[in-house]
Structures are given as C-alpha cells and as structure tokens.
C-alpha cells in the first residue's frame, strides 16, 4: 500500500522554540493514524506545516508520492486534504446546507442550492450522518456541528482528513458516534489523521500511532502491538503510574452544604448537595452546563439567586463576599486558570498574594510585608517543586503545570477546610496531572471537603467518593462511586437522558 | 533557530526603557527630516532648542517649571491606567482643582499661611477627586465607558470655570477673564532661581511621583489597583471588587490631576486665568504613555516634554523653525511607542520581516 502523506525531516522553529525538530511522519493510505503527544509537543505545528499554514525550514512533504507545494488552505483542499478544527468554523445564523457549501458554491447565474443539496444529501445518506440541512447551525448540538465540518470537507473532495482533538467537546456517546463515522469513512477509502493527547482514544480508534515529544518524533507503532502504558511512556519519557490508591477515609461532619441553588435561569430544579470532611464529591458533565456558575456561586464571585443558601462549617455564608469566604477557609482553584486564577504579567511572588492581599500575615497598615510574602512564596515553590528560576520572574513564563502548582500551593498554603477545584488538569501534561491528582487524594486524607468539578470522566471516576452529574444546570443523579459505575451510565446522564438513544437525535 | 533566539533577546534586553529611548530618537530623526524639507538646518535647530532649554540657570528653571504640570498629569493618567482606566479627564480635573483652590483663597484671604496654603491645596485636590468620581461611579455602577464621560466632564468644567472668571469672579476692571490676585500667604514660593517660574510645585510633583510609586508597588491597595488593571476577573476571584477599585482609582487620579492645576495657579499666576492650561491634561496622557505608566519613568518623560516645550521658543526665534514642530515630535514619539516591539522590527534582517508579512 502506498503512502497518503510522507513528511521527511520537518524542522520548524518559532522565536525561542524549536517546535518541530527533524520529524519524519508517514501516513499510509486508508488508515486511521493517531498523532499523539502532550500540549506543546509540536502536533499542531506539524499539521500546520502539512496544511501550508507554516512553512518548514527544512524537510520535504510528499502527498500521494508527489512533492507538495501547498502554501494555503485552498491549495490544501485542492490536494485533497481537509481539516476539522477543534473550534468549529461555522456561521451560526446560516443553515447547515449553506454552511456546507460555503467555499464551493455551485454558481450559475445565481446560487444553485438544488445542485448542492442533491450532492450533499447523497453524501449524508451514504455515511449515515443524519443532519437536517435546513436547520440553522445555532440550533444544532455539538456532535452534529462536528459532523457538518466533516461533510464540509468531504464535499470539497478531501480524502485525507485531519481531525484536531475532535473529542474535547463531546460526551462519551458522541465520541462513540464519531468513531463509527470515522470507521465508515475508512471503509470508504479515506485516510484519517487523528490528533489527540488521550490514550484511550488512541487505543480505540487508530491503526497506527506516531508519538511526539518536545518537538521530536519518538516512535511510530502499530496500535494493536502496543499498550496504553507503552504509549504513555513514549509521551512523557518515563513510566507513568496510573493506579492511584484511594485509601478509605472515615467521613466526618458536613463541611460544605449547597441548598436549593438555582444555577441556570431556565433550569427546572435547583441544586442541593453536601460534602463531608475527608470526602471528594465529583461533579461530572459536559462543559457549559452550569459548572462555572456553581463554582462561582459557592465562592461568591457570582451572586446566587434568592432562595438558595451555601453553608460552610455550619454557618450560612450566602450573602458574604469572596474575600470573607477565602478568609473563612475556602480554597478555590478556578476552572479558567488564565482568566481567573492568576495575573500573567505579575511575578510568581505577587501571584502568591492574589486573594490574600488583606490577610493579616501579609499586610500591616495597608503595606505589603514583602519579606513574609517572599518567604511564603519561596517555601511553597520548594514544597511543591515549582520549576522556576526565581519567584520574581513573571508567572506567564511558566508552563501550565507549574502555573497550576503555584495556584494550588497558594490556595492550600492558608489551610482551607473546603476546597473548590474546577477543571484542575485542563491543558496539563501527564506529569502535572499525576501531581494534581495525588494532591487531591492527599487533601482528602487531611480531612478537607473537596468539590471536584471536571469534564474529564476518568478524573471524576478515579478521584471521587461520590459523583453527581450536571446537565442543563440540574443534577441528573448522584451516587456513591464504585466499580459498578460505567462511563456509559455517566455519559447518558451527561446528555440529560436516563435511558438509551443518542444525543442530538429526536 | 539560533538567529531567532538572538533577535528575541535583543528586544528583551532593551526592555521598556530602551524602546522608549529608541522611539524618542526616531521621532527626533523624523523631525530633522521635516526641518530639512523646510529648507532649514536641523542641527542648528536642535542646538538652539537645547540652548533654549538649558543655556543658563533661568532657562533650566523654566524647563523644570514647564515639566511640573505635565509630571502631575502624567501621574494621574498612570494611576488610572494601572487600574485599567483611561483618564482622559485630567484636563477637566485640573480645572476643578485650580478653581476650587483659588475661590477658597479669595474667600479667606486673611487666614495665616500655615492654614491657607495646605487647606487650599486639599480643597482643590478634593474638588478634582469629586469631579473624577462622576466618570468613576458611572463606570462602576452603570458600566458607562469612562472615556466618554471624562470628555463630557471636561467641557462642562472648563466652560463653567470660564463663566465664573468672566462673570461673578471677574477681576473688577479687567479685560481678560481672570480673578483678582490671591493673598501672598497662599502663593507657592519661588525655588532656587529668582525671577524664574520655578516654584515649590516642582518638589510637590516629585513627591507625588514617589508616593504613587510606593502606593502602587508597596501597599496592598496598590496591588489591588494593579490586579484589577491587569486582570479584573482574577481580581474578582481573589476577593477584590473591581467596581470599588474603579471608583477609588478615578478619585485618586482626579486629586493628582487637580494638583497640576493648583500648582500652576498658586505658583505662577497667583489667580485663575481663563485658558491657563495649554492642554496639560492631554499632554499628560502622552507623558504617561511614553513612560509606560512607570512613576519614575514619568519624571523623565515629563522632563523631556518640558524641555521640548521650553526650548522651542528660542528655536523658533533664532532659526525660524516653527515651535509647532515640537508638537509634531511629541506626536511622533507616541506614534513610535505605540508600535509594539518597534526595536525588534528595526533589528530584524529584511528576509525575516518579509516572512512576517507573508503570514
């Protein structure tokens, strides 16, 4: 079998970073090939080079054994390459049909929608996509939008399809649907390059895998002859410990109680739950279903609507300020690290003060106690192994994992009783994820009450004592976490359904 | 790869100060080209400019005196800028301050100096702060952009002052809009050089720069200002209420801008004269911008603007280059500062620059 794409010795650098360092990457025709690696390993750069968005400094690209001369997206389409981006490139008020034909409109004297409709409908039928061509995009579910992107590319005649982290926005059921579609496309002779950092997906969908690390290619392997453990080792460069022990802890008194809090204005039911000492409550759910509201209402960043109350350590703190809550023993690791948890132009040291600027330890008569602050920041940096040359360098220069360490060590440095942890491993690499997870288990052992809000099911299932599933601002169900809980069950609840049927279909 | 690294670090090494100096040099060079086109000699023009600003103690004193209101307005803009606000209302606030101080001093001419001067100054600062509170509160409570409100407030107060000094408080018998002179006790003393315009207002301005620096970088309230200015959402998550900070920052900025007006009227004219400020408040924006809102940088950039200002008259008289040229140069400085990474842009070899345009 021939090669669909061959990239030889690709080198591409940006000021200060060598993003691709002599990478060889070959995709056989009619295979699903995963490009696996952590954030910043050079996956996207490599694909952008293939797509003509970046020009490589060294190396050559062959597409179907012909030397590639692609310099822009249109030429890529002409060469039969299409890319489904992580963020959809759709025009919301327009119909599905118009979106799909955008860029390749059949034009006579006027726009001839019928020609396009016939061709697109045939395509949709052939692959079993189930898209209503007359619906406007804003009404469609995420999974359907993604299918539209695929149809769009097929309509332009692509037979090499690049999928950039396609599962990040999907529920487990939608992921299954997507995999079915990809398998169908493969059966039809298409070649698929699947960019991801998730091991399970790689194992489930790919024929072969190429692993990148630090801008270099580590290895290309046949998936069936490899294992998650092996791939993880290629990805990070050392053996990863997947088996996190969650030793039994005796749960104590209720530390955090949320009672009748209305998360979204149009949710039918309000939300209530409680967390005990030494317990982790995991909130699962697809992003945008009230997670951020929950997090912010508990911390007082956003006002909770009338009728609800938040009780910490037995006292009602509903009307209090964020400042009061932080001083009252509530730690907060926000979901949006860059926006809410840190000031990126400030030094690491100053970021250690954020949220505690009025704390008596750090402040006398309004003046900052710089010596105490410096001692605190240096102690936390040491304790949590933050990799930074000096605590006076700006936090924006740190890696995501180290920034998260700073934030976690800041919040835990004031010994909170209740810790609100939202999307704590978003965008982090495996090493940092391991660290965050073991820190959370440690908090549990110390008898803290932890609320873990995460879209990563694995994270929820590994760490939580109890799980609640959030959908549309309501808790669909909550239960003890045990071996009987499956991803499928959680996935259905996340899609707002108690029984079968897939998301987005009527 | 290696090349790119080197170029990156040149920009980094130069830093903010470097790129500001670079922008000034570039603006002066452009000014020289303009003078050439006028058929005159830029070198003699700049030499006369320099002489006009520094040739003798009186010239130096006048240069410092011209820098004083620019320094205060620059600090006012910088304090607001640090808290994420654009104080384009310094011009109005300095009018509010000046008129309040003068009216107080005219009302109580017989108070002893020890009371008259400090209380008068405080009342003026209070007036400036109160005037700045209008945009501050509207921003915090209603989300109205401070720039719009500041501009409207400028018109209101400037015209109201004009009415006061042309109407009820017009000096009897005067043909220009001005109040009567205030008592000796309320005047700022001349500093160092007799018969120059330099007065203790300059020391006040330097003092304020130090206070602003300490405030911003050594106090927790200053930390809150800067946090809100850099990332209001992180501030809110950290228990800081950005709306409160907005109000406080405008009040603080207004009181500093007011000092610019107060030191002018108490140190130079001893009365309120209609139109006494040649847009100090607006030039202050440029001063703060050039210094990237760094309080000590603002001292330097105010001195630069003061130098251009005080030297331009001699340059015009001796060489015939219009003194308006310095406005062009000031504008060019700001123009070049506004271009991000301008130093890098000029250091990069041609092919790299072209490659950038390709993207």
Short mmCIF file of N, CA and C in Angstrom, two decimals, chain A residues 252-342:
data_model
loop_
_atom_site.label_atom_id
_atom_site.label_comp_id
_atom_site.label_asym_id
_atom_site.label_seq_id
_atom_site.Cartn_x
_atom_site.Cartn_y
_atom_site.Cartn_z
N UNK A 252 -16.31 12.63 58.06
CA UNK A 252 -16.74 13.28 59.30
C UNK A 252 -17.96 14.15 59.10
N UNK A 253 -17.95 15.30 59.76
CA UNK A 253 -19.10 16.20 59.70
C UNK A 253 -19.22 16.83 58.31
N UNK A 254 -20.41 17.37 58.08
CA UNK A 254 -20.63 18.08 56.82
C UNK A 254 -19.90 19.41 56.88
N UNK A 255 -19.03 19.66 55.89
CA UNK A 255 -18.30 20.93 55.87
C UNK A 255 -18.92 21.92 54.89
N UNK A 256 -19.36 21.41 53.74
CA UNK A 256 -19.97 22.31 52.75
C UNK A 256 -21.36 21.80 52.41
N UNK A 257 -22.32 22.69 52.47
CA UNK A 257 -23.66 22.31 52.10
C UNK A 257 -24.20 23.35 51.12
N UNK A 258 -24.68 22.87 49.98
CA UNK A 258 -25.29 23.75 49.00
C UNK A 258 -26.76 23.40 48.97
N UNK A 259 -27.63 24.39 49.22
CA UNK A 259 -29.05 24.09 49.36
C UNK A 259 -29.88 24.93 48.39
N UNK A 260 -30.59 24.28 47.51
CA UNK A 260 -31.54 24.94 46.61
C UNK A 260 -30.95 26.10 45.82
N UNK A 261 -29.80 25.89 45.26
CA UNK A 261 -29.19 26.97 44.47
C UNK A 261 -29.57 26.80 43.00
N UNK A 262 -30.17 27.84 42.45
CA UNK A 262 -30.59 27.83 41.05
C UNK A 262 -29.38 28.20 40.20
N UNK A 263 -28.86 27.26 39.43
CA UNK A 263 -27.63 27.54 38.68
C UNK A 263 -27.89 28.30 37.40
N UNK A 264 -28.82 27.81 36.59
CA UNK A 264 -29.14 28.48 35.33
C UNK A 264 -30.58 28.96 35.42
N UNK A 265 -30.88 30.12 34.85
CA UNK A 265 -32.23 30.70 34.99
C UNK A 265 -33.33 29.77 34.49
N UNK A 266 -33.04 28.98 33.44
CA UNK A 266 -34.13 28.15 32.90
C UNK A 266 -34.08 26.69 33.34
N UNK A 267 -33.25 26.39 34.35
CA UNK A 267 -33.25 25.02 34.87
C UNK A 267 -34.51 24.80 35.69
N UNK A 268 -35.11 23.60 35.57
CA UNK A 268 -36.36 23.37 36.29
C UNK A 268 -36.13 23.15 37.78
N UNK A 269 -35.01 22.53 38.11
CA UNK A 269 -34.75 22.26 39.52
C UNK A 269 -33.49 22.97 39.97
N UNK A 270 -33.48 23.36 41.23
CA UNK A 270 -32.25 23.93 41.78
C UNK A 270 -31.36 22.78 42.24
N UNK A 271 -30.19 23.14 42.70
CA UNK A 271 -29.17 22.14 43.01
C UNK A 271 -28.93 22.10 44.52
N UNK A 272 -28.87 20.90 45.09
CA UNK A 272 -28.54 20.75 46.51
C UNK A 272 -27.58 19.57 46.68
N UNK A 273 -26.58 19.74 47.51
CA UNK A 273 -25.71 18.61 47.87
C UNK A 273 -24.91 18.97 49.10
N UNK A 274 -24.23 17.99 49.66
CA UNK A 274 -23.36 18.27 50.80
C UNK A 274 -22.07 17.49 50.68
N UNK A 275 -21.03 18.02 51.28
CA UNK A 275 -19.75 17.32 51.26
C UNK A 275 -19.23 17.24 52.69
N UNK A 276 -18.79 16.03 53.07
CA UNK A 276 -18.29 15.82 54.43
C UNK A 276 -16.78 15.96 54.48
N UNK A 277 -16.31 16.05 55.68
CA UNK A 277 -14.87 16.05 55.95
C UNK A 277 -14.26 14.80 55.33
N UNK A 278 -13.18 14.95 54.60
CA UNK A 278 -12.50 13.79 54.04
C UNK A 278 -13.19 13.18 52.84
N UNK A 279 -13.99 13.96 52.16
CA UNK A 279 -14.74 13.41 51.04
C UNK A 279 -14.50 14.24 49.78
N UNK A 280 -14.42 13.55 48.64
CA UNK A 280 -14.35 14.26 47.36
C UNK A 280 -15.66 14.02 46.62
N UNK A 281 -16.37 15.09 46.33
CA UNK A 281 -17.58 14.97 45.51
C UNK A 281 -17.22 15.40 44.10
N UNK A 282 -17.40 14.50 43.15
CA UNK A 282 -17.08 14.83 41.76
C UNK A 282 -18.32 15.28 41.03
N UNK A 283 -18.21 16.42 40.33
CA UNK A 283 -19.32 16.88 39.51
C UNK A 283 -18.95 16.63 38.05
N UNK A 284 -19.62 15.67 37.43
CA UNK A 284 -19.34 15.37 36.04
C UNK A 284 -20.30 16.17 35.17
N UNK A 285 -19.97 16.27 33.89
CA UNK A 285 -20.86 16.98 32.99
C UNK A 285 -20.10 17.57 31.82
N UNK A 286 -20.82 17.77 30.72
CA UNK A 286 -20.22 18.43 29.56
C UNK A 286 -20.07 19.90 29.91
N UNK A 287 -19.01 20.50 29.46
CA UNK A 287 -18.74 21.90 29.76
C UNK A 287 -19.93 22.79 29.41
N UNK A 288 -20.16 23.80 30.23
CA UNK A 288 -21.21 24.76 29.91
C UNK A 288 -22.59 24.34 30.41
N UNK A 289 -22.65 23.43 31.37
CA UNK A 289 -23.93 23.01 31.90
C UNK A 289 -24.17 23.51 33.32
N UNK A 290 -23.52 24.61 33.66
CA UNK A 290 -23.73 25.20 34.97
C UNK A 290 -22.54 25.02 35.90
N UNK A 291 -21.47 24.39 35.39
CA UNK A 291 -20.30 24.17 36.25
C UNK A 291 -19.70 25.46 36.74
N UNK A 292 -19.54 26.41 35.79
CA UNK A 292 -18.89 27.65 36.19
C UNK A 292 -19.76 28.44 37.15
N UNK A 293 -21.06 28.42 36.90
CA UNK A 293 -22.00 29.10 37.80
C UNK A 293 -21.88 28.51 39.21
N UNK A 294 -21.85 27.18 39.29
CA UNK A 294 -21.76 26.51 40.59
C UNK A 294 -20.51 26.96 41.33
N UNK A 295 -19.39 26.86 40.61
CA UNK A 295 -18.10 27.23 41.19
C UNK A 295 -18.12 28.68 41.70
N UNK A 296 -18.64 29.57 40.86
CA UNK A 296 -18.58 30.99 41.22
C UNK A 296 -19.60 31.37 42.29
N UNK A 297 -20.74 30.68 42.30
CA UNK A 297 -21.72 30.98 43.34
C UNK A 297 -21.21 30.51 44.70
N UNK A 298 -20.55 29.37 44.72
CA UNK A 298 -20.04 28.88 46.00
C UNK A 298 -18.97 29.83 46.54
N UNK A 299 -18.16 30.39 45.62
CA UNK A 299 -17.09 31.28 46.07
C UNK A 299 -17.55 32.73 46.21
N UNK A 300 -18.80 33.02 45.85
CA UNK A 300 -19.28 34.39 45.99
C UNK A 300 -18.80 35.32 44.89
N UNK A 301 -18.20 34.77 43.84
CA UNK A 301 -17.76 35.60 42.73
C UNK A 301 -18.98 36.03 41.92
N UNK A 302 -20.00 35.14 41.93
CA UNK A 302 -21.24 35.43 41.25
C UNK A 302 -22.33 35.32 42.31
N UNK A 303 -23.32 36.18 42.22
CA UNK A 303 -24.39 36.17 43.23
C UNK A 303 -25.28 34.95 43.02
N UNK A 304 -25.58 34.24 44.09
CA UNK A 304 -26.54 33.14 43.99
C UNK A 304 -27.94 33.74 44.02
N UNK A 305 -28.84 33.25 43.15
CA UNK A 305 -30.19 33.81 43.14
C UNK A 305 -30.88 33.58 44.48
N UNK A 306 -31.91 34.37 44.76
CA UNK A 306 -32.64 34.28 46.03
C UNK A 306 -33.18 32.87 46.25
N UNK A 307 -33.22 32.47 47.50
CA UNK A 307 -33.81 31.19 47.82
C UNK A 307 -32.79 30.11 48.10
N UNK A 308 -31.61 30.26 47.52
CA UNK A 308 -30.58 29.26 47.74
C UNK A 308 -29.68 29.64 48.90
N UNK A 309 -29.02 28.65 49.49
CA UNK A 309 -28.05 29.02 50.51
C UNK A 309 -26.82 28.13 50.43
N UNK A 310 -25.72 28.68 50.90
CA UNK A 310 -24.46 27.97 50.94
C UNK A 310 -23.97 28.00 52.37
N UNK A 311 -23.72 26.81 52.91
CA UNK A 311 -23.40 26.70 54.33
C UNK A 311 -22.04 26.04 54.46
N UNK A 312 -21.15 26.73 55.17
CA UNK A 312 -19.82 26.18 55.38
C UNK A 312 -19.60 26.03 56.87
N UNK A 313 -19.19 24.84 57.28
CA UNK A 313 -18.89 24.60 58.70
C UNK A 313 -20.07 24.94 59.59
N UNK A 314 -21.27 24.78 59.09
CA UNK A 314 -22.45 25.03 59.90
C UNK A 314 -22.97 26.45 59.86
N UNK A 315 -22.20 27.40 59.28
CA UNK A 315 -22.77 28.74 59.23
C UNK A 315 -23.09 29.16 57.80
N UNK A 316 -24.20 29.86 57.71
CA UNK A 316 -24.69 30.28 56.40
C UNK A 316 -23.84 31.44 55.90
N UNK A 317 -23.18 31.27 54.76
CA UNK A 317 -22.30 32.34 54.24
C UNK A 317 -22.87 32.92 52.96
N UNK A 318 -24.15 32.67 52.70
CA UNK A 318 -24.72 33.02 51.40
C UNK A 318 -24.45 34.45 50.95
N UNK A 319 -24.65 35.41 51.85
CA UNK A 319 -24.54 36.80 51.40
C UNK A 319 -23.14 37.38 51.48
N UNK A 320 -22.15 36.60 51.89
CA UNK A 320 -20.84 37.19 52.18
C UNK A 320 -20.01 37.40 50.92
N UNK A 321 -18.96 38.19 51.08
CA UNK A 321 -18.08 38.49 49.95
C UNK A 321 -17.08 37.35 49.73
N UNK A 322 -16.49 37.37 48.54
CA UNK A 322 -15.45 36.40 48.22
C UNK A 322 -14.29 36.50 49.21
N UNK A 323 -13.94 37.74 49.56
CA UNK A 323 -12.85 37.99 50.48
C UNK A 323 -13.11 37.27 51.82
N UNK A 324 -14.36 37.41 52.30
CA UNK A 324 -14.72 36.77 53.56
C UNK A 324 -14.60 35.25 53.43
N UNK A 325 -15.10 34.71 52.33
CA UNK A 325 -15.11 33.25 52.18
C UNK A 325 -13.69 32.70 52.13
N UNK A 326 -12.81 33.44 51.44
CA UNK A 326 -11.43 32.94 51.37
C UNK A 326 -10.80 32.95 52.76
N UNK A 327 -11.09 34.00 53.52
CA UNK A 327 -10.53 34.08 54.86
C UNK A 327 -11.20 33.07 55.79
N UNK A 328 -12.41 32.64 55.44
CA UNK A 328 -13.17 31.73 56.28
C UNK A 328 -12.75 30.28 56.05
N UNK A 329 -11.78 30.06 55.18
CA UNK A 329 -11.30 28.70 55.00
C UNK A 329 -11.82 28.02 53.75
N UNK A 330 -12.04 28.80 52.70
CA UNK A 330 -12.45 28.19 51.44
C UNK A 330 -11.36 28.43 50.40
N UNK A 331 -10.79 27.35 49.90
CA UNK A 331 -9.78 27.46 48.85
C UNK A 331 -10.45 27.29 47.51
N UNK A 332 -9.87 27.93 46.49
CA UNK A 332 -10.53 27.92 45.19
C UNK A 332 -9.49 27.76 44.09
N UNK A 333 -9.62 26.71 43.31
CA UNK A 333 -8.77 26.54 42.13
C UNK A 333 -9.68 26.68 40.92
N UNK A 334 -9.70 27.89 40.32
CA UNK A 334 -10.70 28.21 39.30
C UNK A 334 -10.52 27.40 38.01
N UNK A 335 -11.64 27.28 37.27
CA UNK A 335 -11.60 26.49 36.04
C UNK A 335 -10.80 27.19 34.96
N UNK A 336 -10.90 28.50 34.91
CA UNK A 336 -10.15 29.22 33.89
C UNK A 336 -8.89 29.80 34.49
N UNK A 337 -7.82 29.04 34.35
CA UNK A 337 -6.58 29.40 35.03
C UNK A 337 -6.10 30.78 34.60
N UNK A 338 -6.11 31.05 33.29
CA UNK A 338 -5.52 32.30 32.81
C UNK A 338 -6.38 33.50 33.14
N UNK A 339 -7.69 33.30 33.10
CA UNK A 339 -8.57 34.43 33.33
C UNK A 339 -8.79 34.71 34.80
N UNK A 340 -9.00 33.67 35.59
CA UNK A 340 -9.47 33.91 36.96
C UNK A 340 -8.47 33.59 38.06
N UNK A 341 -7.44 32.82 37.75
CA UNK A 341 -6.61 32.34 38.85
C UNK A 341 -5.31 33.10 39.02
N UNK A 342 -4.90 33.83 37.99
CA UNK A 342 -3.59 34.46 38.09
C UNK A 342 -3.53 35.72 37.23
#
